[in-house]
Short mmCIF file of C-alpha atoms in Angstrom, two decimals:
data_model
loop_
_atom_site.label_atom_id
_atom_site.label_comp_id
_atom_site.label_asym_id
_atom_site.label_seq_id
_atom_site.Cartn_x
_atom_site.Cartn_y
_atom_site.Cartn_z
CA UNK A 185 0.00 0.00 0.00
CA UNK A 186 1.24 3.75 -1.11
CA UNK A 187 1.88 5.61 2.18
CA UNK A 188 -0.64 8.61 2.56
CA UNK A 189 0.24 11.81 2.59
CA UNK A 190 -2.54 14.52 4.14
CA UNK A 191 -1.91 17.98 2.88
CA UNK A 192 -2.10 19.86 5.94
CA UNK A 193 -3.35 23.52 6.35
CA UNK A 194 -2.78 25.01 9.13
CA UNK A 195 -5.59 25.39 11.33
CA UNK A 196 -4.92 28.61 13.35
CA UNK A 197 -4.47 30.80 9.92
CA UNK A 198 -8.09 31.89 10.27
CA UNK A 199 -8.64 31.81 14.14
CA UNK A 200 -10.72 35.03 14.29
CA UNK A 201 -13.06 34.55 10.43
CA UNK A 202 -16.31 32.41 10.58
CA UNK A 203 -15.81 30.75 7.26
CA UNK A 204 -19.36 30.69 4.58
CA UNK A 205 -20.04 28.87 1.98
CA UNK A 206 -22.31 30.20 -0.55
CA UNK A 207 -24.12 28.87 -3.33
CA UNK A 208 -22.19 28.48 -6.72
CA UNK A 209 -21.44 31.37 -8.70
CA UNK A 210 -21.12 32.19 -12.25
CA UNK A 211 -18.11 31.23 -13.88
CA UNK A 212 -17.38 34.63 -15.25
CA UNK A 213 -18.36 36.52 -12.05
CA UNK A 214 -15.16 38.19 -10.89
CA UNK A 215 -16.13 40.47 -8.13
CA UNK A 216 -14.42 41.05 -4.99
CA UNK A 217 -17.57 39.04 -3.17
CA UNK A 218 -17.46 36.23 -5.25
CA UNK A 219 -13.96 35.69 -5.11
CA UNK A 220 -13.92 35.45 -1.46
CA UNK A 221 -16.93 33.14 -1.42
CA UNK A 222 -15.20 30.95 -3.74
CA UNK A 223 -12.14 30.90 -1.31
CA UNK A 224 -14.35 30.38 1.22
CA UNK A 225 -16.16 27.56 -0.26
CA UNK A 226 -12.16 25.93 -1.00
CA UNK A 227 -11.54 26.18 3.03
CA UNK A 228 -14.33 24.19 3.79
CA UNK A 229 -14.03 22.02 1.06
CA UNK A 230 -10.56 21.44 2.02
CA UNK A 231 -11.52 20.56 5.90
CA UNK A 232 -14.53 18.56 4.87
CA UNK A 233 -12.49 16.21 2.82
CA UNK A 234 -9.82 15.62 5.47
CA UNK A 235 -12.34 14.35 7.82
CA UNK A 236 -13.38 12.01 4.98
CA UNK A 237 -9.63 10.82 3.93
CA UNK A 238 -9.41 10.32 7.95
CA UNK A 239 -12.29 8.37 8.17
CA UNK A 240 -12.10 6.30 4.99
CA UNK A 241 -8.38 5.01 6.56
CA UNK A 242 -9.49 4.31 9.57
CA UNK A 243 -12.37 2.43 8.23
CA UNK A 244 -10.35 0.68 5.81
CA UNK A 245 -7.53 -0.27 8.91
CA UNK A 246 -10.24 -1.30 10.96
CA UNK A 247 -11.22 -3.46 8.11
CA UNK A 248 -7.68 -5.26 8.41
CA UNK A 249 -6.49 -3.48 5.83
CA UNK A 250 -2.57 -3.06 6.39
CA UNK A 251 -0.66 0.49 6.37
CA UNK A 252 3.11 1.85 5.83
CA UNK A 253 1.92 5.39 5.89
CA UNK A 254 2.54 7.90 8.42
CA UNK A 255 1.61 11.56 9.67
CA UNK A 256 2.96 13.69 11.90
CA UNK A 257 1.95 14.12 15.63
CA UNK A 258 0.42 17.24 14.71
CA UNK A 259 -0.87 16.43 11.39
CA UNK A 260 -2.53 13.42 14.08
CA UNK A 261 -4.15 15.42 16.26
CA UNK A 262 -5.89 17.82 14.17
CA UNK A 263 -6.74 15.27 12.39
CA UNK A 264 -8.53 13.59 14.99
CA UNK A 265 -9.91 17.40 16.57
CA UNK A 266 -11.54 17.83 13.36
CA UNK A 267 -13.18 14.12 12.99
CA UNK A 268 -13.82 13.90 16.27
CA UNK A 269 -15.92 16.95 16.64
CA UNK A 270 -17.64 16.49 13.37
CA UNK A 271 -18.83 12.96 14.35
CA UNK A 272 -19.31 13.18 18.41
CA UNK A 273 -20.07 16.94 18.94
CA UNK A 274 -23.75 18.07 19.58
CA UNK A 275 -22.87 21.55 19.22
CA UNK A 276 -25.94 22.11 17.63
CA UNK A 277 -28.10 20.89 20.13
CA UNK A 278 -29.15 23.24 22.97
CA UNK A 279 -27.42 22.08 26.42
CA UNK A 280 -28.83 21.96 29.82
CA UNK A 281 -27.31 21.62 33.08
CA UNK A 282 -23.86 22.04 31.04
CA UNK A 283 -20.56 21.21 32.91
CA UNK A 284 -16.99 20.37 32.11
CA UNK A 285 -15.83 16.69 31.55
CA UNK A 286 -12.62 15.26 30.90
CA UNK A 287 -11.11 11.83 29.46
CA UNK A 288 -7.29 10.77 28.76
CA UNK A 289 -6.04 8.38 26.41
CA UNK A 290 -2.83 7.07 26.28
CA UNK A 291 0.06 8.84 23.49
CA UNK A 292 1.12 6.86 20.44
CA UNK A 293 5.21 5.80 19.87
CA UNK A 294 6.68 8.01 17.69
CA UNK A 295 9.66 7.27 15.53
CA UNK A 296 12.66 8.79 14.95
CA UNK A 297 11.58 11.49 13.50
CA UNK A 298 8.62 12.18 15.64
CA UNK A 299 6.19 10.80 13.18
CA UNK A 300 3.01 8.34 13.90
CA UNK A 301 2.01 5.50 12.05
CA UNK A 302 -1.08 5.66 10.65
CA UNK A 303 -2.28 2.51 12.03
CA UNK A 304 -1.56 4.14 15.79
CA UNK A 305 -3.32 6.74 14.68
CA UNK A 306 -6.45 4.96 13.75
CA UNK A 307 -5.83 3.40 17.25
CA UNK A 308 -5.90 6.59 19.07
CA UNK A 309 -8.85 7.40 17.63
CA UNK A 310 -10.65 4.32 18.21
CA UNK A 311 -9.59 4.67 21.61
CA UNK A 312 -11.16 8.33 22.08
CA UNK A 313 -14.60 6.72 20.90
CA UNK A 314 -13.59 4.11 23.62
CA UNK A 315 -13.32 6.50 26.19
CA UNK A 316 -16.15 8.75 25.36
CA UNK A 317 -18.31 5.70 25.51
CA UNK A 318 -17.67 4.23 28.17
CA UNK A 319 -17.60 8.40 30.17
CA UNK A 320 -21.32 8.61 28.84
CA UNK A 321 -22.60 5.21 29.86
CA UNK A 322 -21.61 5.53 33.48
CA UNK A 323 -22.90 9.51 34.16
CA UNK A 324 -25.85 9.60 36.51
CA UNK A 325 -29.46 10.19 34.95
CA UNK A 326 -29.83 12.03 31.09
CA UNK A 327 -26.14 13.35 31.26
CA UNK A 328 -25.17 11.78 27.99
CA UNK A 329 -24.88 14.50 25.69
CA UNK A 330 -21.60 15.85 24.63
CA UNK A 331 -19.71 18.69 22.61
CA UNK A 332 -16.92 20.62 21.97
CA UNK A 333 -13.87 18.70 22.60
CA UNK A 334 -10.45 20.49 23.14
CA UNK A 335 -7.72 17.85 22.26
CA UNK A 336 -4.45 18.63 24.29
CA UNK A 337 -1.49 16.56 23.45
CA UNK A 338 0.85 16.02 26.90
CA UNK A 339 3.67 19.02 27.09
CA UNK A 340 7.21 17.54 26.78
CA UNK A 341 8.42 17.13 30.82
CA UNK A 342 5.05 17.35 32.19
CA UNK A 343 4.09 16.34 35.19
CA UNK A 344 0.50 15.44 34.28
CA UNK A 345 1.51 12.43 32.51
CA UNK A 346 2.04 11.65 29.27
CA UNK A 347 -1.56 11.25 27.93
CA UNK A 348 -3.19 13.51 25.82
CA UNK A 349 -6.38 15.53 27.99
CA UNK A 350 -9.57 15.58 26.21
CA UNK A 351 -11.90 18.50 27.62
CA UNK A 352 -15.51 18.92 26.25
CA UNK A 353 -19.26 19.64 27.68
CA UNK A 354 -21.48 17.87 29.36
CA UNK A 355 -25.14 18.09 29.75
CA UNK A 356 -28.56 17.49 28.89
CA UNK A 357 -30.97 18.31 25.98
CA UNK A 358 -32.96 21.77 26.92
CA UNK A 359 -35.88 22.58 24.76
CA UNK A 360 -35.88 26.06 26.03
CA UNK A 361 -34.39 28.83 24.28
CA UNK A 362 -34.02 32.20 26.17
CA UNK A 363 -34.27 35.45 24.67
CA UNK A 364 -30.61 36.43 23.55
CA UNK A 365 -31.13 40.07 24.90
CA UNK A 366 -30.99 41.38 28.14
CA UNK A 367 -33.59 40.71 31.09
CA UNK A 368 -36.99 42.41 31.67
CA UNK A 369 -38.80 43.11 34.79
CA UNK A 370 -40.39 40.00 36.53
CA UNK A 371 -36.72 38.14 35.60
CA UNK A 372 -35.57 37.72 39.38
CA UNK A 373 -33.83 34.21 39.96
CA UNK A 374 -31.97 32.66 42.95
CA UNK A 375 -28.11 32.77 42.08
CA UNK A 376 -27.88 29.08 42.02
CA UNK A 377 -29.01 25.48 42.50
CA UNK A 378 -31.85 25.60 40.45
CA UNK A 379 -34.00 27.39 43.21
CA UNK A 380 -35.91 29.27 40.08
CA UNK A 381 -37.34 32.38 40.40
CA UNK A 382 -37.86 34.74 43.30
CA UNK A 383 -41.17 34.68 43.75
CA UNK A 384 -40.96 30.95 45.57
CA UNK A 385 -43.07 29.81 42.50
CA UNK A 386 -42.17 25.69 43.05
CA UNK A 387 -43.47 25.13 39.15
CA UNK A 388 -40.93 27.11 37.75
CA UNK A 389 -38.11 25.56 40.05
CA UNK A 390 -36.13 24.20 37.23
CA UNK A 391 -33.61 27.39 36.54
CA UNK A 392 -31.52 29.72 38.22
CA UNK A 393 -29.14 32.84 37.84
CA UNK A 394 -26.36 30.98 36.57
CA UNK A 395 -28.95 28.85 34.32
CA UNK A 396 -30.73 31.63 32.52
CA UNK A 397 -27.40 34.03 32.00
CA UNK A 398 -26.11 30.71 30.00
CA UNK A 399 -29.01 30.40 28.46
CA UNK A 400 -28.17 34.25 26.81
CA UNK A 401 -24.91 32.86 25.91
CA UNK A 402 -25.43 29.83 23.59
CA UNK A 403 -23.76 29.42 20.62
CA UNK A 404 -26.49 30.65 17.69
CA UNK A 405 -25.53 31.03 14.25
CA UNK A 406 -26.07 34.53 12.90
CA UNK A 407 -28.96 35.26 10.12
CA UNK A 408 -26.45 35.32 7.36
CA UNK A 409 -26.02 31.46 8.52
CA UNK A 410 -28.47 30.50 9.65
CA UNK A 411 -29.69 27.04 8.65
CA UNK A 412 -26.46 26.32 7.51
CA UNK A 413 -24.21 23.19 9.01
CA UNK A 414 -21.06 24.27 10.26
CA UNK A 415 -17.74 22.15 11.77
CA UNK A 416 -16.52 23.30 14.86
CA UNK A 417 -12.96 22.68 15.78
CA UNK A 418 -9.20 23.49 17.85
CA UNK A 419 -11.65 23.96 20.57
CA UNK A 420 -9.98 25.72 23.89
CA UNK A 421 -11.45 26.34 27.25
CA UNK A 422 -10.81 28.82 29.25
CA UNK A 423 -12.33 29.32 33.35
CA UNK A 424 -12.82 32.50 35.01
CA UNK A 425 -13.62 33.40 38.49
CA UNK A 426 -14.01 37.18 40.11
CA UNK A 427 -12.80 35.65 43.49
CA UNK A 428 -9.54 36.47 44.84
CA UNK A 429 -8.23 33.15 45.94
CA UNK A 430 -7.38 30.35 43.49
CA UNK A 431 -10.67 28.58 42.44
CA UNK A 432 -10.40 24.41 40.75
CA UNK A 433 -8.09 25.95 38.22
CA UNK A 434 -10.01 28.94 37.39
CA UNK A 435 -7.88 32.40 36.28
CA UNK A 436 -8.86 35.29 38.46
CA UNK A 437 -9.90 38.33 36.83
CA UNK A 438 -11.27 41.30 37.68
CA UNK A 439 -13.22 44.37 36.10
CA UNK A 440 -12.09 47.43 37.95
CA UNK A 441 -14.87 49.48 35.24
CA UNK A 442 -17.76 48.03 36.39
CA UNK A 443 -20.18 50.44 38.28
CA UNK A 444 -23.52 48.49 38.34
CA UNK A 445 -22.54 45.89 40.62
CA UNK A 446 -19.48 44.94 43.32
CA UNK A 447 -18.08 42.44 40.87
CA UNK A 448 -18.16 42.35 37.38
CA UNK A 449 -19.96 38.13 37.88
CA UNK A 450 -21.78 37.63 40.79
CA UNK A 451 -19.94 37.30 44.13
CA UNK A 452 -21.76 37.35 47.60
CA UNK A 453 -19.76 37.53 51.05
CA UNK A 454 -22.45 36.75 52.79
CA UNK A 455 -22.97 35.72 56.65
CA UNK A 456 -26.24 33.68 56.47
CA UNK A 457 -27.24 30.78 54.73
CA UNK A 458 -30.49 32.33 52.90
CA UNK A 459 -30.08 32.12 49.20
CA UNK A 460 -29.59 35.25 47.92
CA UNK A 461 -32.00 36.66 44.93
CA UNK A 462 -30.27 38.44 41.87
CA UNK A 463 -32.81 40.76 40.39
CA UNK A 464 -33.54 41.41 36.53
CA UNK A 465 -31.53 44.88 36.67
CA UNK A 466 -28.06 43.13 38.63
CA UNK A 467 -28.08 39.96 35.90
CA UNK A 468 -28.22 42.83 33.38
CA UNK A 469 -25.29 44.38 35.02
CA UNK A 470 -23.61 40.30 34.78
CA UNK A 471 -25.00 40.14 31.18
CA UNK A 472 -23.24 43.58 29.79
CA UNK A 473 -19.92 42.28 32.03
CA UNK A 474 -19.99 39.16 30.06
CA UNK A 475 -20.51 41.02 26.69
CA UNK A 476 -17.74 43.57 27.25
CA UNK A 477 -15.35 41.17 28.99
CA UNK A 478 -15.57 38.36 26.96
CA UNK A 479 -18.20 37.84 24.24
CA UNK A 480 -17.65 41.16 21.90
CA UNK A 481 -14.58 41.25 19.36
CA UNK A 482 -12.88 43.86 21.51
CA UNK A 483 -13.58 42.44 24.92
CA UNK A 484 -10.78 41.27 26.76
CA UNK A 485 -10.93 37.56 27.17
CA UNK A 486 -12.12 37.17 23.83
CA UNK A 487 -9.29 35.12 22.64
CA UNK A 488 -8.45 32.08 24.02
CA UNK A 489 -5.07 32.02 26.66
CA UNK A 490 -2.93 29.69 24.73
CA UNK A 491 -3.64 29.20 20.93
CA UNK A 492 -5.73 32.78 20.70
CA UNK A 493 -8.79 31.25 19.36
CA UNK A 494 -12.19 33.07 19.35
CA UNK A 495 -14.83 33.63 21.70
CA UNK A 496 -17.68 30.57 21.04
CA UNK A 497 -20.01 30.59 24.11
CA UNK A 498 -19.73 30.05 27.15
CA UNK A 499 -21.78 29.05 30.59
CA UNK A 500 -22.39 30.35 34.12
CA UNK A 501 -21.54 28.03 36.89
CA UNK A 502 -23.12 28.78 40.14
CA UNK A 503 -20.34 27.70 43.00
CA UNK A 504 -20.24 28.30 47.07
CA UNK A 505 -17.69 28.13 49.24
CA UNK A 506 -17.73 27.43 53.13
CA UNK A 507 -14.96 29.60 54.31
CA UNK A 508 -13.34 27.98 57.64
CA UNK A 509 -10.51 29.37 57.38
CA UNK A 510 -10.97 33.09 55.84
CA UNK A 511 -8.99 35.30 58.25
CA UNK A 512 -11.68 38.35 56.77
CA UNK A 513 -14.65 36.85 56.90
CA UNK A 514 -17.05 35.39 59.74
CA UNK A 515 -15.96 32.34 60.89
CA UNK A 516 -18.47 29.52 58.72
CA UNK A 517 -19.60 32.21 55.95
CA UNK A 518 -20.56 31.31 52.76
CA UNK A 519 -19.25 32.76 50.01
CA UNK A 520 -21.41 32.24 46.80
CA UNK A 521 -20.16 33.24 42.98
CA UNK A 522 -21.10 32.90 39.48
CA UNK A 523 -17.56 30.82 37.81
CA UNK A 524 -17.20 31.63 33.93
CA UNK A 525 -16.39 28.70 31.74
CA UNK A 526 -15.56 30.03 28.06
CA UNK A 527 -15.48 27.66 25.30
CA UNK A 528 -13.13 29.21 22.58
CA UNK A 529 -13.45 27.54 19.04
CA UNK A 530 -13.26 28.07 15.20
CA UNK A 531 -16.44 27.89 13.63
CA UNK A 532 -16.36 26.99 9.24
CA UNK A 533 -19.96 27.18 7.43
CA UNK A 534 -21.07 24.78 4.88
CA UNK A 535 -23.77 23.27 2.71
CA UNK A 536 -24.20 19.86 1.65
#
């Protein structure tokens, strides 16, 4: 057998563009539009038909077919990011109840020249449907959807190990959709735990603070796309807290513009153990915060920390923390907060 060789473009060149396709043009149409559809329509092309050279050799390997060919480790693992998420990622599914999940799987050998076979590759991948399998058949209750995997192959020298970390979403399928614009009046929810709204209504009790400002933060393609399918890929998270002290791996950040409210996410020092009730005006103030720190092309944290990829979505985690042994607070207060995970990821249009 020939040994493959994948052309590889390089998936970072268009970190910040949301790639269309449109529908076919005129051959002798030379405007400036139509020749940046057409280039768009080659990107997409070009990423749709490495998924489907990946996927015919690993069907044809798992077949028994044999192999001499091999990739690099890079040329691997996008490979797998892009086949991966185009075959296992519900990103177009509305989440509920969305948290972070991880899975390893074990590196490939590499040869002398820090190449992989392509048979280990196909066995990598088989082993990341493996994993994700056997993660989704042992959650408690309807957690079985996922999306949005982040593929990060082990640093050279790391402690960690020397597996490659697979980060993606977890949840449930929500048939609500929220309102993508800010709150109105009568929009007063408990900060957390799905307590629902304010008014101690026990039908609604199936949202919260954290629940609904996710909700206004989902992942919706625009009109010019809309109906369209689109791949998602090089996915990154990154995890925010506005609390001073290191949080489960979350980067501290602070707002020092914010005027509307003591923190620019939700943060409550507070001495009792009554739930405290975020009206519609203060998740407004957490819903601008959001937009300027993170969600608008200018904000911030708009680009991911390590390979600067764009601003996707991202969810509001409602956390509390008993705090023993805070020197400035009240012996046994709880201290409740609103945690930021962003999902960073490149989005690329298409039609079938």
């Amino acid at each position: 057998m020939k040994k493959r060789i994948f052309t590889i473009a390089t998936l970072f060149v268009a970190a910040a563009i949301s790639v269309a396709v449109v529908s076919c043009q005129k051959d002798n149409e030379t405007t400036e539009e139509n020749v940046v559809a057409k280039s768009a329509n080659n990107e997409s092309k070009e990423l749709l038909n490495r998924i489907y050279a990946f996927q015919e050799l690993r069907d044809n390997i798992n077949a028994g077919e044999k192999s001499n060919g091999s990739m690099s480790l890079q040329e691997m693992r996008d490979n797998i990011d892009l086949t991966f998420n185009y075959e296992h990622s519900q990103h177009a599914t509305p989440f509920a109840n969305a948290t972070l999940d991880t899975f390893y799987v074990a590196m490939p050998a590499l040869d002398a020249n820090g190449n992989v076979t392509e048979a280990d590759a196909i066995a990598t991948y088989n082993a990341f449907e493996t994993n994700l399998e056997k993660l989704l058949a042992s959650v408690d209750g309807d957690m079985n959807l996922a999306k949005n995997f982040s593929i990060k192959l082990p640093e050279a020298g790391a402690k960690s190990g020397n597996d490659i970390e697979v980060v993606f979403t977890l949840g449930i399928r929500d048939g609500v959709h929220s309102s993508m614009g800010p709150f109105v009046e009568g929009d007063d929810y408990y900060w957390g735990k799905m307590l629902g709204r304010c008014d101690h209504d026990s039908t609604v009790r199936i949202t919260d603070a954290a629940a609904e400002l996710t909700n206004k933060f989902r992942f919706t393609p625009d009109a010019e796309h809309e109906g369209m399918n689109y791949l998602v890929h090089s996915v990154e998270y990154g995890k925010y807290t506005p609390y001073y002290k290191e949080w489960e791996g979350y980067t501290y950040y602070a707002d020092t513009t914010v005027t509307c409210a003591d923190y620019w996410l939700f943060l409550d020092f507070g001495g009792s153990n009554e739930e405290p009730c975020i009206s519609h005006k203060e998740l407004n103030c957490y819903w601008h915060n959001i937009r300027n720190n993170v969600a608008l092309p200018n904000a911030p944290l708009h680009y991911s920390p390590l390979n600067r990829i764009p601003y996707y979505e991202c969810m509001v985690k409602d956390e509390d923390y008993w705090a023993y042994y805070e020197e400035s607070l009240q012996k046994g207060a709880v201290i409740r907060m609103h945690n930021l995970d962003v999902v960073y990821a490149i989005v690329v249009y298409y039609q079938k």
